[in-house]
XYZ file of C-alpha atoms in Angstrom:
364
model
C 222.903 -20.833 12.104
C 221.283 -19.804 15.147
C 217.764 -19.344 13.408
C 217.912 -22.617 11.851
C 218.754 -24.753 14.949
C 216.336 -22.441 17.001
C 214.159 -23.819 14.027
C 215.085 -27.673 14.818
C 214.556 -27.916 18.252
C 210.645 -26.081 18.147
C 210.150 -28.267 15.478
C 211.259 -31.250 17.713
C 208.952 -30.197 20.532
C 205.742 -30.380 17.861
C 206.962 -33.430 17.010
C 207.209 -35.084 20.344
C 203.929 -33.107 21.771
C 201.918 -34.835 18.617
C 203.607 -38.621 19.590
C 202.330 -38.277 23.095
C 199.024 -36.961 22.312
C 198.378 -39.764 19.847
C 199.487 -42.238 22.380
C 196.954 -41.119 24.716
C 193.713 -40.856 22.040
C 191.363 -44.074 20.829
C 191.123 -47.669 22.002
C 194.499 -49.831 21.506
C 193.975 -53.215 20.453
C 196.680 -55.900 19.051
C 197.514 -58.020 16.527
C 201.280 -59.077 17.491
C 202.987 -62.255 17.512
C 200.405 -62.953 20.475
C 197.835 -62.774 18.812
C 195.884 -61.611 21.708
C 193.443 -58.393 21.666
C 194.122 -55.167 24.007
C 190.235 -54.227 25.092
C 188.536 -51.389 24.702
C 187.884 -49.158 27.383
C 184.742 -48.832 30.122
C 182.859 -46.566 29.331
C 179.364 -45.306 30.579
C 176.533 -47.765 28.770
C 176.280 -51.792 29.535
C 177.589 -54.024 26.263
C 173.932 -56.015 25.532
C 173.995 -59.342 23.669
C 170.544 -59.876 22.187
C 169.927 -63.605 20.830
C 167.208 -62.666 18.873
C 164.025 -65.084 18.641
C 164.020 -66.302 14.973
C 162.614 -69.595 15.628
C 164.584 -72.454 13.833
C 167.905 -69.521 12.679
C 170.147 -67.160 14.552
C 170.184 -63.559 14.643
C 171.807 -61.406 17.204
C 172.055 -58.032 17.875
C 175.167 -56.023 19.326
C 175.046 -53.166 21.222
C 177.032 -50.463 22.677
C 177.874 -46.643 23.554
C 175.435 -46.218 20.285
C 176.761 -48.998 17.793
C 175.358 -51.662 16.864
C 176.560 -54.761 14.577
C 174.011 -57.781 13.658
C 175.193 -61.354 12.622
C 172.815 -63.215 10.942
C 168.790 -62.438 10.476
C 167.184 -65.991 10.366
C 165.125 -66.170 7.218
C 164.145 -64.569 4.832
C 160.191 -64.877 6.252
C 161.975 -63.236 10.018
C 163.564 -60.537 8.034
C 160.969 -57.755 9.110
C 161.004 -59.621 12.191
C 164.087 -58.678 13.236
C 164.247 -54.972 11.374
C 161.417 -54.323 13.972
C 162.961 -55.788 16.777
C 166.180 -53.703 15.939
C 163.798 -50.453 15.508
C 162.361 -51.242 18.945
C 166.427 -51.249 20.594
C 166.164 -47.227 18.577
C 168.370 -48.965 16.032
C 169.512 -45.999 13.077
C 172.307 -47.760 11.135
C 174.057 -50.774 11.644
C 177.753 -50.393 11.790
C 178.755 -53.741 11.089
C 177.129 -56.489 9.433
C 177.993 -59.883 9.469
C 175.981 -63.108 7.764
C 178.053 -66.053 9.057
C 177.589 -68.471 5.829
C 175.329 -68.573 3.147
C 172.812 -70.913 4.408
C 169.062 -69.424 4.225
C 168.275 -69.637 8.181
C 171.203 -67.299 8.732
C 171.627 -64.710 5.637
C 167.687 -64.886 4.606
C 166.355 -62.002 6.208
C 169.403 -59.989 6.027
C 168.694 -58.557 2.328
C 165.355 -56.974 4.146
C 167.688 -55.582 7.197
C 170.110 -53.767 4.489
C 167.156 -52.127 2.622
C 165.755 -50.700 6.034
C 169.296 -49.441 7.313
C 172.831 -47.889 6.428
C 175.264 -50.373 6.915
C 178.857 -49.072 7.129
C 180.787 -52.532 6.905
C 179.096 -56.010 5.738
C 181.561 -59.224 6.603
C 181.139 -62.216 4.689
C 182.634 -65.363 4.308
C 184.623 -66.098 0.339
C 182.650 -69.012 -0.530
C 179.529 -68.460 -3.203
C 175.811 -70.085 -3.052
C 173.784 -70.749 -5.920
C 170.295 -70.727 -4.091
C 168.157 -67.144 -5.419
C 168.413 -65.852 -2.260
C 171.999 -66.135 -2.281
C 171.639 -64.232 -5.066
C 169.398 -61.410 -4.286
C 171.374 -60.654 -0.849
C 174.439 -60.409 -3.423
C 172.836 -57.910 -5.432
C 170.922 -55.473 -2.987
C 174.793 -55.447 -1.239
C 175.847 -54.346 -5.108
C 172.823 -52.096 -4.946
C 173.212 -50.137 -1.780
C 176.950 -49.512 -3.077
C 178.366 -51.821 -0.387
C 181.592 -54.013 -0.595
C 181.708 -57.394 1.401
C 184.908 -57.424 3.714
C 186.277 -60.976 4.153
C 186.602 -62.492 7.628
C 190.677 -62.465 8.376
C 191.180 -64.583 11.930
C 193.113 -62.633 13.827
C 191.398 -59.529 12.230
C 189.780 -56.729 15.074
C 187.121 -54.384 15.247
C 186.151 -51.541 17.348
C 182.385 -51.336 18.332
C 182.020 -48.234 20.766
C 184.323 -49.135 23.690
C 184.218 -52.665 22.763
C 186.014 -54.765 20.168
C 185.548 -57.775 18.467
C 188.024 -60.425 16.813
C 187.803 -62.721 14.042
C 188.356 -66.516 14.520
C 187.338 -68.254 11.564
C 186.941 -69.516 9.219
C 190.595 -70.858 9.056
C 190.546 -72.373 5.195
C 188.534 -72.772 2.253
C 185.887 -76.227 3.504
C 184.908 -76.860 -0.203
C 181.358 -77.507 0.010
C 180.610 -77.611 3.997
C 179.098 -74.420 4.121
C 178.740 -74.787 7.710
C 182.004 -74.535 8.040
C 182.241 -71.476 6.329
C 180.681 -69.915 9.227
C 182.504 -66.335 10.575
C 183.750 -66.677 14.256
C 183.979 -63.970 16.876
C 185.170 -63.552 20.057
C 183.862 -60.180 21.112
C 185.562 -58.347 24.625
C 184.170 -55.895 27.133
C 186.349 -54.799 30.281
C 186.933 -58.579 31.269
C 183.673 -59.779 29.752
C 183.880 -62.029 26.419
C 180.956 -63.655 24.143
C 181.740 -66.348 21.710
C 179.301 -66.746 18.192
C 180.519 -69.367 15.686
C 177.459 -69.621 13.413
C 176.953 -73.032 12.625
C 181.084 -74.162 13.229
C 180.799 -77.756 13.400
C 184.055 -80.062 14.765
C 186.087 -79.166 11.396
C 186.327 -75.417 12.134
C 186.454 -76.178 15.986
C 189.542 -77.712 15.430
C 190.700 -74.932 13.253
C 189.464 -72.299 15.393
C 191.780 -74.131 18.516
C 194.845 -74.740 16.470
C 195.205 -71.011 15.231
C 196.917 -69.274 18.374
C 193.486 -67.306 19.079
C 192.099 -66.940 21.942
C 188.471 -68.547 22.608
C 188.033 -68.037 26.803
C 184.628 -66.703 26.973
C 181.920 -66.036 29.553
C 179.286 -67.164 26.786
C 179.480 -68.988 24.292
C 176.519 -69.176 21.563
C 176.714 -72.950 20.578
C 176.721 -73.059 16.970
C 174.420 -74.709 14.799
C 171.458 -74.480 17.118
C 173.088 -76.987 19.492
C 173.934 -80.124 17.259
C 175.953 -82.870 18.253
C 177.664 -81.906 14.830
C 179.210 -79.464 16.798
C 180.523 -78.150 20.218
C 183.063 -81.059 20.650
C 184.229 -81.794 24.222
C 187.757 -80.087 23.287
C 186.283 -77.165 22.178
C 183.963 -76.861 25.055
C 186.824 -76.739 27.087
C 188.555 -74.436 25.754
C 186.258 -71.994 25.526
C 185.058 -73.049 28.818
C 182.060 -70.273 29.354
C 179.553 -69.740 32.138
C 176.538 -69.586 30.171
C 175.824 -71.403 26.513
C 172.825 -69.700 24.324
C 170.973 -72.386 21.662
C 168.934 -70.498 19.067
C 166.760 -73.107 18.069
C 163.148 -73.281 17.077
C 159.810 -74.999 18.870
C 159.671 -78.745 18.301
C 162.272 -78.099 14.553
C 162.335 -80.571 12.697
C 166.391 -81.583 13.190
C 165.107 -82.244 17.441
C 167.901 -79.698 17.748
C 169.413 -78.945 20.612
C 170.526 -82.703 20.631
C 170.596 -84.945 23.683
C 174.796 -85.070 24.021
C 175.312 -81.647 23.356
C 173.032 -80.879 26.545
C 174.842 -83.596 28.807
C 177.911 -82.154 27.301
C 176.849 -78.925 28.997
C 176.057 -80.492 32.352
C 178.644 -82.063 32.646
C 180.744 -78.748 32.638
C 177.763 -76.925 35.060
C 177.911 -74.729 31.995
C 173.864 -73.067 32.737
C 172.395 -72.797 29.294
C 168.927 -70.614 27.687
C 167.459 -71.506 24.790
C 165.566 -69.240 23.023
C 162.943 -72.035 21.956
C 161.931 -71.700 25.677
C 162.515 -68.619 26.468
C 162.164 -66.396 23.520
C 164.606 -63.554 22.127
C 167.864 -63.494 25.062
C 169.411 -59.911 26.135
C 172.688 -60.967 27.607
C 173.725 -57.476 29.664
C 177.973 -57.044 30.686
C 179.333 -54.372 33.002
C 182.555 -55.080 31.932
C 182.810 -56.766 34.683
C 180.056 -59.310 34.978
C 177.199 -60.481 32.886
C 173.713 -60.758 33.643
C 170.506 -62.084 32.048
C 167.587 -60.387 33.231
C 164.302 -61.893 32.845
C 165.486 -65.069 32.525
C 165.517 -66.359 36.264
C 161.235 -66.868 36.084
C 159.969 -69.074 32.755
C 156.484 -69.017 31.851
C 156.722 -71.594 28.628
C 154.731 -73.923 30.507
C 152.039 -71.249 31.460
C 149.114 -73.641 30.071
C 146.304 -71.986 27.453
C 143.819 -72.390 30.678
C 145.845 -70.736 33.007
C 146.607 -68.004 30.465
C 142.244 -67.862 29.593
C 142.032 -67.985 34.001
C 144.819 -65.035 34.076
C 143.091 -63.068 31.298
C 140.616 -61.057 34.134
C 142.902 -60.572 36.508
C 144.047 -57.472 37.702
C 148.124 -57.360 37.513
C 150.908 -54.634 36.726
C 152.459 -54.614 33.087
C 154.826 -53.046 30.962
C 153.395 -51.790 27.326
C 155.738 -50.233 24.753
C 153.535 -47.635 23.057
C 155.546 -48.152 19.783
C 155.158 -51.782 19.158
C 151.722 -51.842 21.259
C 153.208 -54.834 22.934
C 152.980 -55.680 26.562
C 154.973 -57.664 29.083
C 155.117 -58.737 32.649
C 157.656 -56.588 34.525
C 160.626 -58.740 34.686
C 160.941 -59.869 30.850
C 163.888 -59.059 29.182
C 162.659 -57.223 26.798
C 160.991 -55.253 28.676
C 164.212 -54.439 30.329
C 165.242 -52.844 26.240
C 162.715 -50.556 25.336
C 163.791 -47.090 24.841
C 162.640 -44.908 27.550
C 159.968 -42.546 25.423
C 157.996 -45.505 24.844
C 157.942 -47.867 27.658
C 154.852 -47.505 30.227
C 153.337 -49.346 33.139
C 149.391 -50.257 33.556
C 147.808 -52.080 36.048
C 144.982 -53.697 34.294
C 143.565 -57.133 33.248
C 145.316 -58.588 30.435
C 141.468 -58.592 28.397
C 141.698 -54.664 29.017
C 145.492 -54.447 26.855
C 143.937 -56.564 24.148
C 141.116 -54.395 24.118
C 143.033 -51.674 24.072
C 145.259 -53.156 21.147
C 148.020 -54.368 22.968
C 149.423 -57.410 21.997
C 150.870 -60.283 24.167
C 154.889 -60.513 24.278
C 156.045 -63.947 22.939
C 159.064 -64.457 25.013
C 157.275 -63.926 28.448
C 153.774 -64.983 27.222
C 151.555 -61.643 29.674
């Protein structure tokens, strides 16, 4: 009897130690009744959100602790642009790929991306589309033996020391593809980002009603800054300090619309636009967010000025891998891998003669 007693005591001690060890491990996320997210513990590296310039389309790369997520990849002809950009950032595999909705300016380049990188999880809404482009994407997903995970509002996923929560879509939107957009809130430390594809006012109303937190420091404006999205109540609920607008130069839709820009100005929300600045990178250390290289605008430099500056000596940052050169304060220069990054003093003409191409973002 004594032997059985001591065995029971020993078993109880082992169970208690196991529970204590389990409780201290990993990252805690909560999807309880209040539907809030307990954010991942901070670690050594910053969270970076790259709003990639794909013209009139959307694409965003999120990186944390060597883990990567891609949201959309622009039109089909932008697929290789996105692949090249990801390789420049050192991406070897993608933990997540989100295709927000079936419009070509969002999922067009995803087939090229999925063929170029191993992918762990693909998140797409339960809305089929009849275009050949969409069918090709589904065929590629099947060829790669991947399964589509349907977005469930409230679901939380980890990305290194960060996490993100699905905000929408919240219901069946019929043939209104924009409102089927997958929306997420990305959290790291005390900083948050909200990205919702092309979600329009109807989907925004549903996200405001579902009880999930929408508060964020940075809002990627839906539908390229169209007046059909970013309603006053939604902007007030998110209450961002910064907005990012992904749109093409001189696009046929007039994006971003005047009404949207006025709504941002009224609320003192600072806006960055890919049609003006090229690719935009936001960096969070868990407590504050910066936009490296976004204080100096170069989009007003004329061809005449560039020709005049071509023979003037200056300092440039070069990427030996992509063979591009940048101004020292360019946001893309800040994200070049150390082994590919060099600083060089010379003229613009000399760099071009050496086979280097000027960055389309900072326009050196």
